[in-house]
């Protein structure tokens, strides 16, 4: 969840067959109102996902519970809470908090809001509405560099 800014449900729905190691892409299935989409991922993320998928058929989930079933809203709450406590994160931390953290990191890193929106599977307007305040200091710096 800290590697991709995708929705938690989309992450849980990833199947081994969604990975394309040759092109370093992953297909994110349909979520909300978006069609399935492919996003490029770094080789380190692909290696991590391949390790999780090892020994599974293309139709099986990449991330699963001990019994092999997919994660869902009810099954990930307690492990996420335990991980948050172990990491000394606020008690209100949820799986969705991690998505927002990745989006925030991408925006703060100076990535275009268009790119962030595409990776996150949402619209540029939503990114601007919720994360646009993070680019204000960069905008002020850019304007400061202008000369008459």
GROMACS .gro file of C-alpha atoms in nm:
model
  148
    1UNK     CA    1   0.000   0.000   0.000
    2UNK     CA    2   0.295   0.229   0.047
    3UNK     CA    3   0.422   0.153  -0.304
    4UNK     CA    4   0.123   0.250  -0.519
    5UNK     CA    5  -0.145   0.518  -0.477
    6UNK     CA    6  -0.428   0.284  -0.571
    7UNK     CA    7  -0.746   0.228  -0.376
    8UNK     CA    8  -0.729  -0.041  -0.110
    9UNK     CA    9  -0.998  -0.250  -0.275
   10UNK     CA   10  -0.811  -0.238  -0.607
   11UNK     CA   11  -0.494  -0.353  -0.433
   12UNK     CA   12  -0.679  -0.643  -0.271
   13UNK     CA   13  -0.829  -0.736  -0.610
   14UNK     CA   14  -0.493  -0.759  -0.789
   15UNK     CA   15  -0.438  -1.098  -0.947
   16UNK     CA   16  -0.110  -1.260  -1.045
   17UNK     CA   17  -0.216  -1.228  -1.410
   18UNK     CA   18  -0.236  -0.849  -1.368
   19UNK     CA   19   0.144  -0.833  -1.352
   20UNK     CA   20   0.345  -0.782  -1.669
   21UNK     CA   21   0.710  -0.813  -1.561
   22UNK     CA   22   0.846  -0.773  -1.915
   23UNK     CA   23   0.700  -0.422  -1.949
   24UNK     CA   24   0.704  -0.336  -1.577
   25UNK     CA   25   0.331  -0.268  -1.577
   26UNK     CA   26   0.039  -0.377  -1.365
   27UNK     CA   27  -0.325  -0.373  -1.470
   28UNK     CA   28  -0.552  -0.219  -1.211
   29UNK     CA   29  -0.901  -0.362  -1.248
   30UNK     CA   30  -1.213  -0.154  -1.272
   31UNK     CA   31  -1.262   0.062  -0.964
   32UNK     CA   32  -1.526   0.322  -0.900
   33UNK     CA   33  -1.607   0.476  -1.238
   34UNK     CA   34  -1.274   0.409  -1.406
   35UNK     CA   35  -1.206   0.143  -1.665
   36UNK     CA   36  -0.924  -0.103  -1.603
   37UNK     CA   37  -0.593   0.071  -1.658
   38UNK     CA   38  -0.226  -0.012  -1.678
   39UNK     CA   39   0.035   0.175  -1.480
   40UNK     CA   40   0.410   0.154  -1.504
   41UNK     CA   41   0.587   0.054  -1.186
   42UNK     CA   42   0.953   0.052  -1.082
   43UNK     CA   43   1.143  -0.275  -1.108
   44UNK     CA   44   1.176  -0.287  -0.727
   45UNK     CA   45   0.796  -0.281  -0.692
   46UNK     CA   46   0.760  -0.548  -0.960
   47UNK     CA   47   1.010  -0.769  -0.777
   48UNK     CA   48   0.814  -0.726  -0.454
   49UNK     CA   49   0.485  -0.812  -0.626
   50UNK     CA   50   0.639  -1.113  -0.801
   51UNK     CA   51   0.769  -1.239  -0.467
   52UNK     CA   52   0.417  -1.213  -0.322
   53UNK     CA   53   0.275  -1.394  -0.628
   54UNK     CA   54   0.530  -1.676  -0.638
   55UNK     CA   55   0.374  -2.017  -0.686
   56UNK     CA   56   0.026  -1.885  -0.761
   57UNK     CA   57  -0.176  -1.917  -1.080
   58UNK     CA   58  -0.267  -1.607  -1.287
   59UNK     CA   59  -0.622  -1.602  -1.148
   60UNK     CA   60  -0.515  -1.606  -0.783
   61UNK     CA   61  -0.480  -1.291  -0.572
   62UNK     CA   62  -0.136  -1.143  -0.523
   63UNK     CA   63  -0.218  -1.054  -0.164
   64UNK     CA   64  -0.416  -1.312   0.027
   65UNK     CA   65  -0.499  -1.437   0.369
   66UNK     CA   66  -0.342  -1.748   0.518
   67UNK     CA   67  -0.623  -1.959   0.372
   68UNK     CA   68  -0.552  -1.826   0.020
   69UNK     CA   69  -0.863  -1.608  -0.003
   70UNK     CA   70  -0.851  -1.245  -0.111
   71UNK     CA   71  -0.821  -0.966   0.139
   72UNK     CA   72  -1.132  -0.757   0.189
   73UNK     CA   73  -1.251  -0.469   0.401
   74UNK     CA   74  -1.315  -0.693   0.701
   75UNK     CA   75  -0.996  -0.895   0.682
   76UNK     CA   76  -0.743  -0.614   0.656
   77UNK     CA   77  -0.864  -0.387   0.938
   78UNK     CA   78  -0.697  -0.570   1.227
   79UNK     CA   79  -0.361  -0.634   1.051
   80UNK     CA   80  -0.346  -0.269   0.939
   81UNK     CA   81  -0.424  -0.151   1.291
   82UNK     CA   82  -0.154  -0.380   1.434
   83UNK     CA   83   0.099  -0.255   1.177
   84UNK     CA   84   0.010   0.107   1.255
   85UNK     CA   85   0.061   0.048   1.626
   86UNK     CA   86   0.393  -0.127   1.562
   87UNK     CA   87   0.505   0.169   1.349
   88UNK     CA   88   0.397   0.421   1.616
   89UNK     CA   89   0.143   0.575   1.378
   90UNK     CA   90  -0.173   0.746   1.504
   91UNK     CA   91  -0.447   0.509   1.615
   92UNK     CA   92  -0.677   0.653   1.347
   93UNK     CA   93  -0.447   0.519   1.073
   94UNK     CA   94  -0.632   0.306   0.820
   95UNK     CA   95  -0.540   0.133   0.497
   96UNK     CA   96  -0.683   0.432   0.311
   97UNK     CA   97  -0.450   0.662   0.506
   98UNK     CA   98  -0.161   0.493   0.330
   99UNK     CA   99  -0.310   0.576  -0.014
  100UNK     CA  100  -0.335   0.940   0.087
  101UNK     CA  101   0.023   0.934   0.215
  102UNK     CA  102   0.153   0.804  -0.119
  103UNK     CA  103  -0.046   1.067  -0.310
  104UNK     CA  104   0.087   1.337  -0.076
  105UNK     CA  105   0.445   1.215  -0.126
  106UNK     CA  106   0.405   1.222  -0.505
  107UNK     CA  107   0.263   1.576  -0.501
  108UNK     CA  108   0.530   1.699  -0.259
  109UNK     CA  109   0.796   1.542  -0.481
  110UNK     CA  110   0.683   1.773  -0.761
  111UNK     CA  111   0.513   1.515  -0.980
  112UNK     CA  112   0.251   1.664  -1.210
  113UNK     CA  113  -0.102   1.652  -1.076
  114UNK     CA  114  -0.202   1.486  -1.405
  115UNK     CA  115   0.046   1.201  -1.344
  116UNK     CA  116  -0.061   1.164  -0.981
  117UNK     CA  117  -0.426   1.149  -1.086
  118UNK     CA  118  -0.354   0.883  -1.348
  119UNK     CA  119  -0.157   0.669  -1.102
  120UNK     CA  120  -0.427   0.708  -0.838
  121UNK     CA  121  -0.712   0.632  -1.078
  122UNK     CA  122  -0.890   0.958  -1.021
  123UNK     CA  123  -0.936   1.297  -1.183
  124UNK     CA  124  -0.699   1.591  -1.181
  125UNK     CA  125  -0.974   1.802  -1.025
  126UNK     CA  126  -0.996   1.569  -0.724
  127UNK     CA  127  -0.618   1.584  -0.679
  128UNK     CA  128  -0.627   1.965  -0.706
  129UNK     CA  129  -0.918   1.989  -0.461
  130UNK     CA  130  -0.759   1.767  -0.196
  131UNK     CA  131  -0.385   1.810  -0.248
  132UNK     CA  132  -0.348   2.139  -0.438
  133UNK     CA  133  -0.256   2.327  -0.121
  134UNK     CA  134   0.065   2.124  -0.114
  135UNK     CA  135   0.195   2.287  -0.434
  136UNK     CA  136   0.136   2.646  -0.318
  137UNK     CA  137   0.491   2.698  -0.184
  138UNK     CA  138   0.635   2.576  -0.515
  139UNK     CA  139   0.407   2.813  -0.703
  140UNK     CA  140   0.518   3.102  -0.484
  141UNK     CA  141   0.884   3.010  -0.544
  142UNK     CA  142   0.827   2.997  -0.920
  143UNK     CA  143   0.661   3.339  -0.919
  144UNK     CA  144   0.937   3.482  -0.704
  145UNK     CA  145   1.189   3.391  -0.974
  146UNK     CA  146   1.010   3.599  -1.236
  147UNK     CA  147   1.171   3.934  -1.314
  148UNK     CA  148   1.033   4.251  -1.471
   0.00000   0.00000   0.00000
